[in-house]
XYZ file of C-alpha atoms in Angstrom:
777
model
C 31.855 20.576 46.524
C 29.686 18.741 48.976
C 29.206 15.055 48.734
C 25.855 13.343 48.524
C 24.594 11.894 51.830
C 22.252 8.847 52.206
C 18.657 9.542 53.161
C 15.272 7.665 52.842
C 11.669 8.558 52.347
C 8.302 6.640 52.022
C 8.772 6.845 48.362
C 12.342 5.726 48.096
C 15.812 5.596 49.366
C 17.966 8.385 47.870
C 20.929 10.495 48.369
C 21.118 14.217 48.471
C 23.284 17.283 48.762
C 22.472 20.946 49.536
C 24.717 23.422 47.880
C 24.390 27.114 46.676
C 20.646 27.226 47.960
C 19.667 24.200 45.905
C 18.993 20.579 47.140
C 19.607 17.854 44.807
C 18.406 14.284 45.165
C 19.369 11.102 43.480
C 17.530 7.898 43.722
C 19.450 4.869 44.980
C 21.425 3.112 42.250
C 19.879 -0.144 42.912
C 16.424 0.862 42.397
C 15.136 -0.547 39.017
C 12.097 1.898 38.869
C 12.576 5.061 41.101
C 9.503 6.965 42.044
C 8.856 10.471 40.504
C 7.551 11.639 43.807
C 11.173 12.248 44.708
C 10.846 15.324 42.596
C 8.717 16.770 45.425
C 11.621 16.794 47.865
C 13.667 19.695 46.877
C 10.752 22.285 47.717
C 11.056 21.510 51.478
C 14.115 23.444 51.658
C 12.558 26.752 50.238
C 9.001 26.646 50.263
C 6.940 29.635 51.722
C 4.504 26.951 52.996
C 7.034 25.892 55.796
C 6.188 26.914 59.410
C 9.208 28.898 60.651
C 8.227 29.952 64.287
C 5.547 28.700 66.693
C 2.369 30.583 66.131
C -0.628 30.905 68.219
C -4.370 31.524 67.016
C -5.467 35.055 67.952
C -8.719 34.103 69.435
C -7.326 31.379 71.605
C -4.534 33.503 72.826
C -6.654 36.378 73.814
C -9.358 34.020 75.270
C -12.210 35.648 73.395
C -15.829 34.187 74.041
C -16.654 31.465 71.608
C -13.158 31.866 70.079
C -13.297 28.115 68.752
C -15.864 29.304 66.167
C -13.233 30.989 64.400
C -10.978 28.089 63.803
C -9.888 28.009 60.210
C -10.530 31.699 59.671
C -8.682 33.363 62.434
C -5.368 35.126 62.247
C -2.125 33.908 63.958
C 0.532 35.617 65.816
C 4.072 34.270 66.211
C 5.774 33.644 69.645
C 9.100 32.494 71.028
C 9.594 28.729 71.741
C 9.799 29.426 75.473
C 6.464 31.149 75.423
C 4.920 28.446 73.170
C 6.301 25.733 75.429
C 4.877 27.461 78.665
C 1.427 27.751 76.900
C 1.524 24.070 75.776
C 2.555 22.898 79.249
C 0.133 24.906 81.033
C -2.791 23.840 78.877
C -1.747 20.169 79.159
C -1.590 20.571 83.028
C -5.240 22.245 82.996
C -6.983 19.510 81.037
C -5.288 16.559 82.696
C -5.814 18.127 86.106
C -9.500 18.965 85.626
C -10.676 16.217 83.249
C -8.245 13.597 83.156
C -6.536 11.818 80.200
C -9.957 10.666 78.827
C -10.360 14.249 77.660
C -7.156 14.380 75.617
C -7.226 12.867 72.078
C -3.745 11.900 70.726
C -3.932 12.068 66.896
C -1.278 11.064 64.568
C -1.134 8.981 61.270
C 2.473 7.830 61.081
C 3.338 8.959 57.513
C 5.253 11.859 58.602
C 8.777 10.278 58.425
C 10.480 7.098 57.135
C 12.622 7.124 60.313
C 12.324 4.624 63.078
C 13.023 7.122 66.112
C 11.645 10.356 64.649
C 8.255 8.664 63.963
C 5.753 11.226 64.930
C 3.188 8.585 65.928
C 5.578 6.981 68.395
C 6.715 10.192 69.774
C 3.481 11.757 70.486
C 1.893 8.486 71.930
C 4.929 8.045 74.157
C 4.703 11.574 75.413
C 1.063 11.387 76.258
C 1.387 8.055 77.969
C 4.136 9.702 80.027
C 1.520 12.120 81.192
C -1.115 9.590 82.052
C -2.545 8.214 78.811
C -4.973 9.582 75.935
C -7.948 8.572 73.913
C -6.545 6.654 70.942
C -7.726 5.592 67.538
C -7.391 2.053 65.976
C -6.989 0.921 62.374
C -6.290 3.116 59.339
C -8.142 5.083 56.869
C -6.594 2.910 54.107
C -7.763 -0.372 55.332
C -10.228 0.200 58.340
C -12.697 -2.564 57.007
C -9.869 -5.052 56.106
C -8.310 -4.605 59.414
C -11.343 -5.760 61.395
C -13.042 -8.408 58.971
C -9.595 -10.386 58.091
C -8.849 -11.484 61.780
C -12.297 -12.997 61.950
C -11.861 -14.844 58.598
C -8.159 -15.642 58.327
C -6.504 -14.630 61.537
C -4.408 -11.571 62.494
C -4.293 -9.005 59.941
C -1.110 -8.698 57.842
C -0.159 -12.248 58.445
C -1.830 -14.945 56.415
C -2.791 -13.408 53.285
C 0.003 -10.691 52.947
C 2.857 -13.071 53.885
C 2.020 -15.893 51.586
C 2.037 -14.552 48.129
C 5.261 -13.052 46.819
C 6.212 -11.125 43.742
C 8.756 -14.060 42.935
C 5.983 -16.703 43.089
C 3.725 -14.511 40.812
C 6.553 -14.174 38.343
C 7.235 -17.955 38.178
C 3.968 -19.526 38.730
C 0.670 -17.400 38.409
C -1.164 -18.045 35.160
C -4.312 -15.851 35.876
C -4.363 -12.846 38.065
C -7.946 -11.325 38.829
C -7.296 -8.019 40.447
C -10.615 -6.479 41.913
C -9.688 -2.966 42.078
C -6.572 -3.283 40.132
C -2.865 -2.801 41.051
C -2.066 0.780 39.953
C 1.829 1.083 40.258
C 1.369 4.532 41.654
C 0.245 2.911 44.736
C 3.492 0.764 44.963
C 5.553 3.803 44.815
C 5.328 4.235 48.512
C 5.622 2.075 51.755
C 5.820 3.099 55.389
C 9.384 3.261 56.504
C 10.889 3.425 53.076
C 11.590 1.130 50.043
C 14.857 0.601 48.488
C 13.756 -1.077 45.394
C 10.560 -0.646 43.377
C 9.982 -4.006 41.702
C 6.198 -4.301 41.055
C 6.324 -3.228 37.426
C 9.200 -5.363 36.836
C 7.557 -8.439 38.320
C 4.199 -8.019 36.588
C 6.035 -7.717 33.247
C 8.199 -10.838 33.971
C 4.816 -12.684 34.669
C 3.470 -11.389 31.499
C 6.416 -12.295 29.442
C 6.043 -15.896 30.831
C 2.292 -15.925 29.561
C 0.478 -14.979 32.634
C -3.101 -13.383 31.842
C -4.271 -10.321 33.693
C -7.938 -9.353 34.578
C -8.426 -5.911 35.702
C -11.887 -5.197 37.558
C -12.224 -1.530 37.951
C -14.112 1.508 36.577
C -10.645 2.924 35.711
C -8.711 1.465 32.890
C -5.343 2.678 34.141
C -5.505 0.633 37.506
C -3.248 -1.798 36.099
C 0.182 -0.874 34.390
C -0.485 -0.468 30.593
C 2.409 -2.497 29.433
C 1.087 -5.866 30.713
C -2.091 -5.531 28.561
C -4.557 -6.493 31.183
C -8.162 -7.329 30.055
C -10.330 -4.607 31.413
C -13.707 -5.369 33.047
C -15.272 -2.062 33.387
C -17.324 -2.564 36.467
C -19.909 0.064 37.909
C -18.320 1.322 41.222
C -19.108 -0.467 44.396
C -20.456 -3.637 42.589
C -17.574 -6.040 43.021
C -19.191 -8.287 45.570
C -22.132 -8.861 43.106
C -19.715 -9.875 40.459
C -17.706 -12.207 43.034
C -21.131 -13.759 43.909
C -21.938 -14.232 40.128
C -18.482 -16.148 39.605
C -19.126 -18.192 42.531
C -22.428 -19.133 41.186
C -21.119 -20.172 37.959
C -18.372 -22.363 39.610
C -21.091 -24.213 41.586
C -23.203 -24.540 38.629
C -20.584 -26.097 36.564
C -19.224 -28.244 39.444
C -15.964 -26.402 39.394
C -15.624 -25.542 43.117
C -13.177 -27.568 45.045
C -15.206 -29.453 47.342
C -12.265 -31.172 49.230
C -10.676 -27.859 49.847
C -13.845 -26.258 51.279
C -14.425 -29.499 53.455
C -10.936 -29.737 54.919
C -9.951 -26.052 55.201
C -13.098 -23.950 55.702
C -15.954 -23.732 57.857
C -19.582 -22.611 57.105
C -19.442 -23.065 53.307
C -23.006 -24.829 53.340
C -24.554 -21.839 54.708
C -22.995 -19.500 52.411
C -23.944 -21.867 49.553
C -27.511 -21.701 50.470
C -27.386 -17.939 50.208
C -25.659 -18.193 46.943
C -28.190 -20.338 45.304
C -31.085 -18.432 46.713
C -32.331 -21.056 49.126
C -32.452 -18.657 52.032
C -33.887 -15.512 50.220
C -35.269 -16.730 46.988
C -32.702 -14.879 44.880
C -30.066 -16.879 43.131
C -26.823 -14.941 42.757
C -26.494 -16.143 39.125
C -24.156 -14.544 36.428
C -27.413 -13.026 35.027
C -28.277 -11.359 38.360
C -24.877 -10.215 38.804
C -24.606 -8.657 35.463
C -27.784 -6.513 36.054
C -25.858 -5.128 39.008
C -22.370 -4.644 38.020
C -22.584 -3.971 34.376
C -20.332 -6.905 33.081
C -22.107 -9.227 30.730
C -23.327 -12.927 32.188
C -21.285 -14.600 29.446
C -18.216 -12.839 30.383
C -18.853 -13.917 34.036
C -19.165 -17.539 33.086
C -16.076 -17.499 30.956
C -14.164 -15.997 33.741
C -15.173 -18.471 36.252
C -14.241 -21.340 33.955
C -10.899 -19.840 33.270
C -10.251 -19.236 37.057
C -10.913 -22.785 37.690
C -8.725 -24.105 35.040
C -5.456 -22.110 35.712
C -3.285 -21.170 38.568
C -5.441 -18.352 39.650
C -4.538 -15.490 42.199
C -7.336 -13.270 43.536
C -6.247 -9.927 44.680
C -8.578 -7.218 46.305
C -7.300 -3.656 46.535
C -7.644 -1.153 49.438
C -9.976 0.889 47.431
C -12.737 -1.547 47.398
C -13.151 -1.733 51.137
C -13.125 2.300 51.429
C -16.727 2.161 50.462
C -20.149 1.219 51.877
C -20.119 -2.319 53.256
C -16.325 -2.367 52.653
C -15.919 -5.581 54.508
C -17.841 -7.601 52.001
C -15.391 -7.399 49.085
C -12.400 -8.373 51.285
C -14.376 -11.360 52.738
C -15.825 -12.635 49.483
C -12.590 -12.449 47.875
C -11.409 -14.918 50.366
C -14.475 -17.177 49.819
C -14.052 -17.061 46.035
C -10.317 -18.056 46.383
C -11.336 -20.873 48.779
C -13.850 -22.262 46.347
C -11.037 -22.398 43.742
C -9.053 -24.502 46.362
C -5.746 -22.822 45.373
C -4.879 -20.984 48.582
C -1.334 -22.096 49.586
C -0.368 -22.958 46.032
C 2.728 -21.202 44.489
C 1.419 -17.998 42.720
C -2.229 -18.873 43.524
C -4.897 -18.169 46.269
C -5.711 -14.812 47.601
C -3.802 -11.579 48.503
C -5.392 -8.586 50.030
C -4.033 -5.290 48.888
C -1.182 -6.587 46.679
C 0.315 -3.714 45.015
C -1.086 -1.103 47.509
C 2.226 -0.661 48.957
C 5.707 -1.125 47.404
C 7.085 -3.773 49.834
C 3.975 -6.023 50.214
C 4.809 -9.224 48.206
C 8.498 -8.932 49.073
C 10.422 -11.432 51.284
C 10.090 -11.118 55.077
C 12.946 -9.866 57.132
C 15.026 -12.239 59.143
C 15.777 -9.620 61.979
C 13.748 -7.185 63.938
C 13.612 -3.341 63.123
C 14.580 -0.605 65.664
C 11.466 0.470 67.438
C 10.900 3.310 70.025
C 8.642 2.171 72.863
C 5.548 4.168 73.098
C 4.921 2.791 76.691
C 1.492 1.511 77.903
C -1.748 3.573 77.457
C -3.730 3.137 80.594
C -6.904 4.703 79.002
C -9.229 2.148 77.435
C -11.336 4.641 75.524
C -10.606 4.496 71.784
C -12.484 5.203 68.484
C -12.062 3.659 64.963
C -9.729 6.390 63.307
C -12.351 7.466 60.610
C -14.815 8.423 63.506
C -13.103 11.471 64.709
C -15.864 13.949 63.680
C -18.363 11.762 65.342
C -16.526 11.783 68.556
C -15.968 15.434 68.548
C -19.560 16.287 67.488
C -21.272 13.656 69.767
C -19.714 13.247 73.090
C -21.491 10.484 75.073
C -23.255 9.076 72.058
C -23.238 5.272 71.793
C -21.755 3.520 68.840
C -20.973 -0.258 67.940
C -17.508 -1.483 66.867
C -16.466 -5.104 66.268
C -18.936 -6.669 68.790
C -18.447 -3.966 71.459
C -21.006 -1.283 72.635
C -18.965 1.723 73.091
C -19.395 5.588 73.747
C -17.687 8.463 72.341
C -15.707 10.436 75.081
C -15.764 13.973 75.663
C -12.739 15.448 74.284
C -11.372 18.872 75.713
C -7.851 18.788 74.009
C -6.570 17.425 70.742
C -2.959 17.017 70.393
C -1.830 16.141 66.779
C 1.534 15.303 65.342
C 2.391 13.485 62.009
C -0.798 13.660 59.976
C -3.230 15.849 58.201
C -6.919 14.969 59.058
C -8.099 17.601 56.548
C -6.628 15.151 53.961
C -7.754 11.845 55.108
C -11.342 12.462 56.637
C -14.377 12.876 54.697
C -17.109 15.542 54.483
C -14.733 18.447 55.298
C -17.557 20.867 56.186
C -18.554 18.474 58.815
C -14.989 18.056 59.978
C -14.664 21.766 60.075
C -17.736 21.969 62.448
C -16.216 19.117 64.570
C -12.893 20.914 64.853
C -14.800 23.919 66.494
C -15.792 21.797 69.502
C -12.570 21.132 71.551
C -11.205 23.847 73.852
C -7.786 23.589 72.623
C -6.095 21.975 69.497
C -2.274 21.567 69.368
C -0.405 20.722 66.187
C 3.068 19.821 65.229
C 3.428 20.700 61.535
C 6.123 21.238 58.902
C 3.912 23.543 56.598
C 0.783 25.470 56.868
C -1.702 22.709 55.928
C -5.518 22.857 56.658
C -4.837 21.074 59.827
C -2.364 23.618 60.952
C -4.858 26.361 59.983
C -7.499 24.871 62.222
C -5.189 24.488 65.312
C -4.727 26.890 68.232
C -1.118 26.260 68.875
C 1.028 25.500 65.833
C 4.657 24.080 66.649
C 7.042 24.212 63.664
C 8.345 20.752 63.124
C 11.321 19.596 61.131
C 11.080 17.391 58.164
C 13.180 14.112 57.624
C 15.717 16.258 55.826
C 16.639 18.395 59.013
C 17.676 15.561 61.333
C 19.511 12.287 61.469
C 17.517 8.950 61.760
C 17.559 5.301 60.839
C 15.477 4.413 57.783
C 14.019 0.797 57.613
C 10.951 -0.968 56.816
C 9.120 -4.300 57.106
C 10.068 -6.463 53.985
C 12.790 -4.084 52.771
C 16.284 -5.463 52.965
C 18.086 -2.281 53.296
C 18.638 -0.167 56.431
C 19.647 3.171 55.730
C 21.527 6.082 57.543
C 19.164 9.013 57.072
C 21.722 11.872 57.286
C 20.812 15.356 57.880
C 20.821 17.277 54.536
C 19.787 20.837 55.519
C 19.623 22.922 58.573
C 16.426 23.337 60.225
C 14.157 25.891 58.225
C 13.396 28.794 60.499
C 13.181 27.915 64.213
C 11.637 24.293 63.384
C 12.548 21.630 66.002
C 12.040 17.832 65.821
C 9.211 16.336 67.614
C 11.592 14.531 70.221
C 13.109 18.035 71.153
C 9.643 19.729 71.312
C 8.233 16.938 73.459
C 11.459 16.899 75.632
C 11.138 20.505 76.455
C 7.252 20.293 77.380
C 8.040 17.076 79.437
C 10.847 19.204 81.120
C 8.172 21.802 82.235
C 5.830 19.092 83.487
C 8.476 17.269 85.405
C 8.464 14.321 83.063
C 11.785 14.961 81.429
C 13.835 11.828 82.583
C 10.777 9.439 81.922
C 10.248 10.613 78.512
C 13.764 10.860 77.422
C 15.392 8.363 79.668
C 18.223 11.035 79.719
C 19.349 10.080 76.003
C 19.961 12.573 73.109
C 18.515 11.760 69.775
C 21.946 10.272 68.663
C 22.186 8.257 71.695
C 18.670 6.963 71.079
C 19.752 6.150 67.424
C 22.548 4.144 68.610
C 20.576 2.376 71.267
C 17.663 1.390 68.942
C 20.216 -0.006 66.439
C 21.408 -2.607 68.815
C 18.079 -4.389 68.588
C 18.812 -5.291 65.059
C 22.412 -5.663 65.434
C 22.054 -8.347 68.199
C 19.718 -10.322 66.011
C 22.411 -10.064 63.203
C 25.063 -11.223 65.434
C 22.919 -14.121 66.722
C 22.139 -15.206 63.035
C 25.736 -14.975 61.843
C 25.354 -12.052 59.622
C 27.351 -8.712 59.130
C 26.707 -6.861 62.244
C 28.767 -3.586 62.397
C 28.609 -1.311 65.320
C 26.463 1.789 64.999
C 29.217 4.267 63.877
C 30.479 2.016 61.284
C 26.887 1.660 60.045
C 26.624 5.419 59.953
C 29.673 5.885 58.047
C 28.862 3.250 55.497
C 25.375 4.743 54.918
C 23.350 1.564 54.404
C 23.355 -2.141 55.816
C 21.887 -5.195 53.949
C 19.557 -7.208 56.142
C 18.770 -10.935 55.748
C 15.414 -12.127 54.249
C 13.652 -15.414 55.290
C 13.341 -17.981 52.683
C 10.248 -17.885 50.275
C 8.423 -20.913 51.383
C 5.041 -19.938 50.811
C 4.340 -18.462 54.253
C 1.451 -19.237 56.464
C -0.746 -20.298 53.684
C 1.474 -23.064 52.551
C 2.117 -24.433 55.906
C -1.884 -24.377 56.646
C -2.405 -26.179 53.310
C 0.258 -28.852 53.979
C -1.007 -29.541 57.439
C -4.067 -27.725 58.879
C -3.701 -29.644 62.148
C -0.165 -28.663 62.866
C -0.536 -25.089 61.523
C -4.258 -24.121 62.263
C -5.432 -20.379 61.731
C -5.765 -18.257 64.537
C -9.566 -18.041 63.899
C -12.167 -19.637 66.453
C -12.399 -22.811 64.102
C -8.624 -22.841 62.996
C -9.865 -22.730 59.612
C -10.892 -20.132 57.007
C -14.319 -18.818 58.222
C -16.669 -18.575 55.335
C -19.391 -18.353 57.923
C -18.331 -16.525 61.151
C -20.431 -17.454 64.202
C -18.760 -14.705 65.960
C -19.856 -11.944 63.460
C -23.472 -13.514 63.426
C -23.432 -13.248 67.180
C -23.088 -9.447 67.017
C -26.656 -9.120 65.400
C -25.585 -6.265 62.998
C -27.964 -5.686 60.050
C -25.130 -4.487 57.797
C -22.729 -7.132 58.479
C -24.020 -10.719 58.986
C -22.149 -14.153 59.371
C -20.999 -14.701 55.705
C -20.352 -12.321 52.862
C -23.390 -11.104 50.853
C -24.545 -8.275 48.568
C -25.872 -5.220 50.345
C -27.531 -2.863 47.693
C -26.776 0.793 48.317
C -29.017 1.873 51.082
C -29.843 5.049 52.800
C -26.351 5.813 53.212
C -25.257 5.739 49.615
C -28.417 5.454 47.404
C -29.983 8.467 48.486
C -27.590 10.586 46.283
C -28.257 8.740 43.099
C -31.200 10.609 41.526
C -29.876 13.963 42.056
C -26.237 13.211 41.589
C -25.906 10.822 38.705
C -22.222 10.570 38.384
C -19.934 8.155 40.383
C -16.854 10.047 41.878
C -13.735 7.830 42.418
C -11.617 9.392 44.996
C -8.426 7.370 44.734
C -4.925 7.817 45.851
C -2.782 10.493 43.772
C 0.144 9.427 41.562
C 1.993 12.967 42.223
C 2.271 12.787 46.027
C 1.820 10.495 49.074
C -1.584 11.376 50.390
C -1.239 15.162 50.752
C 2.312 15.302 51.627
C 4.421 17.928 49.689
C 1.423 18.950 47.618
C 3.416 22.175 47.235
C 6.454 20.141 45.804
C 7.431 20.658 42.102
C 6.302 17.373 40.703
C 2.876 17.606 42.381
C 2.318 21.339 41.242
C 3.461 20.307 37.597
C 0.441 17.896 37.385
C -2.020 20.578 38.257
C -4.113 22.470 35.544
C -4.467 26.193 35.983
C -3.393 25.684 39.618
C -6.180 23.033 40.452
C -6.487 19.315 40.585
C -7.246 17.501 37.346
C -10.512 15.500 37.356
C -11.070 12.979 34.605
C -14.537 12.623 32.937
C -15.644 10.305 30.248
C -16.036 11.975 26.884
C -19.790 11.188 26.716
C -20.631 12.600 30.251
C -18.521 15.561 29.249
C -20.369 16.255 25.965
C -23.743 15.948 27.878
C -22.674 18.864 30.236
C -20.727 21.031 27.567
C -17.434 20.488 29.259
C -14.346 20.631 27.294
C -10.727 19.438 28.089
C -9.050 22.039 30.441
C -12.401 23.614 31.564
C -12.819 24.548 35.221
C -15.475 22.389 36.367
C -17.640 22.643 39.699
C -18.399 19.124 41.144
C -21.218 19.133 43.822
C -23.650 17.279 45.921
C -25.696 17.977 49.166
C -22.448 18.028 51.398
C -20.404 20.576 49.303
C -18.694 21.395 46.239
C -15.147 21.844 44.844
C -13.461 23.216 41.652
C -11.254 21.154 39.385
C -9.823 21.065 35.936
C -11.488 18.788 33.428
C -9.426 15.954 31.692
C -11.557 14.147 29.007
C -10.495 10.475 29.188
C -11.700 7.173 27.881
C -10.118 5.342 30.762
C -12.891 6.468 33.074
C -16.039 4.418 32.496
C -19.107 6.204 31.318
C -20.776 7.641 34.368
C -17.775 7.875 36.407
C -15.388 10.884 37.241
C -12.022 10.458 38.875
C -10.521 12.970 41.173
C -7.446 12.053 43.463
C -7.241 12.953 47.084
C -4.498 15.116 48.521
C -5.009 18.649 47.194
C -4.735 21.028 50.228
C -8.200 22.135 51.092
C -8.575 25.739 50.503
C -12.248 27.072 51.312
C -13.644 29.921 49.207
C -15.090 31.347 52.426
C -13.442 30.110 55.709
C -16.201 31.743 57.782
C -19.175 29.923 55.957
C -20.838 26.933 57.372
C -20.698 25.192 53.967
C -17.705 26.435 51.787
C -16.475 25.400 48.328
C -12.890 23.988 47.987
C -11.324 26.072 45.046
C -8.332 23.696 44.836
C -10.002 20.316 44.265
C -10.162 18.325 47.301
C -12.697 15.656 46.814
C -13.280 14.923 50.614
C -15.476 18.163 50.622
C -17.967 15.759 48.766
C -17.413 12.300 50.443
C -19.711 10.813 52.986
C -18.590 10.527 56.771
C -20.046 7.308 57.663
C -18.735 3.988 58.550
C -18.461 0.944 56.395
C -20.630 -0.963 58.804
C -21.038 -1.499 62.535
C -18.328 -4.110 62.508
C -15.371 -2.001 61.390
C -16.694 1.454 61.230
C -14.071 2.106 58.373
C -13.773 5.063 55.996
C -16.151 5.074 53.032
C -14.022 7.813 51.172
C -13.218 6.106 47.966
C -16.767 6.570 46.279
C -19.496 9.299 46.271
C -22.109 10.528 43.965
C -21.819 14.001 42.223
C -23.166 16.222 39.554
C -20.684 18.408 37.454
C -20.959 21.494 35.481
C -18.800 23.960 33.504
C -17.825 26.852 36.039
C -19.229 30.060 34.622
C -17.346 33.300 35.062
C -13.841 33.730 36.531
C -12.964 31.030 38.940
C -11.530 32.088 42.525
C -7.888 32.131 42.849
C -5.911 29.277 44.340
C -3.840 30.801 47.116
C -3.092 27.852 49.459
C 0.602 27.906 48.628
C 1.207 31.605 49.257
C 2.157 30.809 52.898
C 0.915 32.565 56.080
C 1.216 36.268 57.069
C 1.335 37.719 60.618
C 0.171 40.739 61.931
C 2.396 41.187 64.805
C 4.545 39.364 67.387
C 2.874 38.461 70.671
C 5.677 37.743 72.906
C 5.226 41.159 74.551
C 1.558 41.732 74.320
C -0.247 38.475 73.763
C -1.832 37.266 76.987
C -3.952 34.087 77.501
C -7.020 34.960 79.216
C -6.550 31.941 81.624
C -3.226 33.445 82.639
C -4.577 36.770 84.077
């Protein structure tokens, strides 16, 4: 009988064994609250969705005129690895030679592996940099607005606010936690690079037992774990800034704002207060004003403001709030509200952005560096905010603004993607489909036949983490894991490093890309970075082979000393923030100087404008498109746990009983959600946990159009991004606005089209002998 081997994933450290055609996994014994997402892993070994051989889209291979218009609807032919590598190398040579690196977009999203070496994003960027560079993307779909606004207000992203408030401090000191957007524990199931102990639920419960009070501000009641009995402020989606302003006004009116803190630690409060009290625009942002916008009573707002001022209060703002129109504003306004309370830097008080959004945020900081593969330097300056992919492909040469820069979209001829599924992350999928018909060539490394693979020209089968060795380690997690190979590669799948090495060989770049190291030699070399730091600190520092035999290694954590916020509070002169003023910027002269009409020098309320409000009358329901509980993004949607949550093979959509009754919808009915951008089918779940006027449909269902040849198709599986708006949060960040959209819903009449996305791919023939690329003739 085979023994279990150590491994790791974004949703948890585990061990596994493959025996008699069955993969068995067990969570790490030290994990107090293992994620159910581990239940998706066994399907990797046998799913028909796995890509087993290199495949080429027929129209591209044959070089037919206007072949790109068939992307997403064309057939594929399988080829040998030598043939596939030859085609990729020749196409890269052609595009780099004729158009330069500015014509190549290197797409990746970093979530494909918890391993430090087989990290697809590092591999593809290293490879393309060896070739001369590529057009890159910056920021993330998850936090695109926050990643731009916070450096202006607090200093570098992921530094001040996310390294100053720990779960231990919350458990011992927080008295009132006001969570704008909540802290759904499903989000804390995951963390990039792995997570050895899920502690969020445990720490929240500990704070609750001590007597801490929790306030959930969300249109969804289950955005906080039920066992802590949070008080639910059922807010109208997208109106959190109005509520925050009403709270700030109540503080000022009662003289409860901390003037000393504002004077010593912030800059620009006076200008903000002029706006708050209506001196600049004639509109006081009073609790009554806020109530009319957000749907929460003025008396409740006043009472909450007083409670916040009289307790050790922590304000948190979730990722979800800034994934919407003017998403920069709730992040910034949350900082201002915390500054007005004067508790930033106090144990268990102050401000934390996205606490609970990832499993390791709020844990202690590591005392040693982690193994990291160098991506080399990209000589190409052209870039886009990550959520502007369709804009770039559809509008080459067009001007756009970003964070004070006037930029232009490059003319992309070739897209090379490894480690990510844009047909999950991106919005307005019918528009994305049109955009993906613009490049001359799209190359994808994929493990399974996702929609991204089905819209590519060359599809190269990549291994999953289970099919290779790697080192698992993550920021804020004190356990390094030997990720040992559990199964043999499915079909002819190869790891990204092997694929890029072979293509690099054909282009004369093998030594530069590989440094003449095998994968195993790279693991040993990268491990030395951490080992040297362990030795210097006097910690246990085994050599690589000893670590590998053990299966895991404990890493030291820094002392929980309150982080940068505590240091700044104790001595702002000695520990200034890395902002222009060295202080918290309630008013930013830098942002004001950009002259953007959708993001001015201090946080403010922007009513839904042309981008969002135009849908309101025709589409009366708010649709919340949040993260799923049954998978990470769209990963392993074919897994057993993810598929067990579907209803009649489709994604569940929650709807309030009153809204369902008005539309004749019953529990379990197939419903059609629609707006001007498209439509999708989902299965109704009648629930009081959704505010009236609100539906909730999680992201991540693999996109399956009813007619892949149509310009505007319906997703029969339940992907909400067929409905979401592809517009930026503002000119400052150009982040994703995919969290919220407006829709109408109706009971689907007749027999619903079948869901066939998980049936795999069929191939008409083999192209090794007959298929010829037109350009090769």
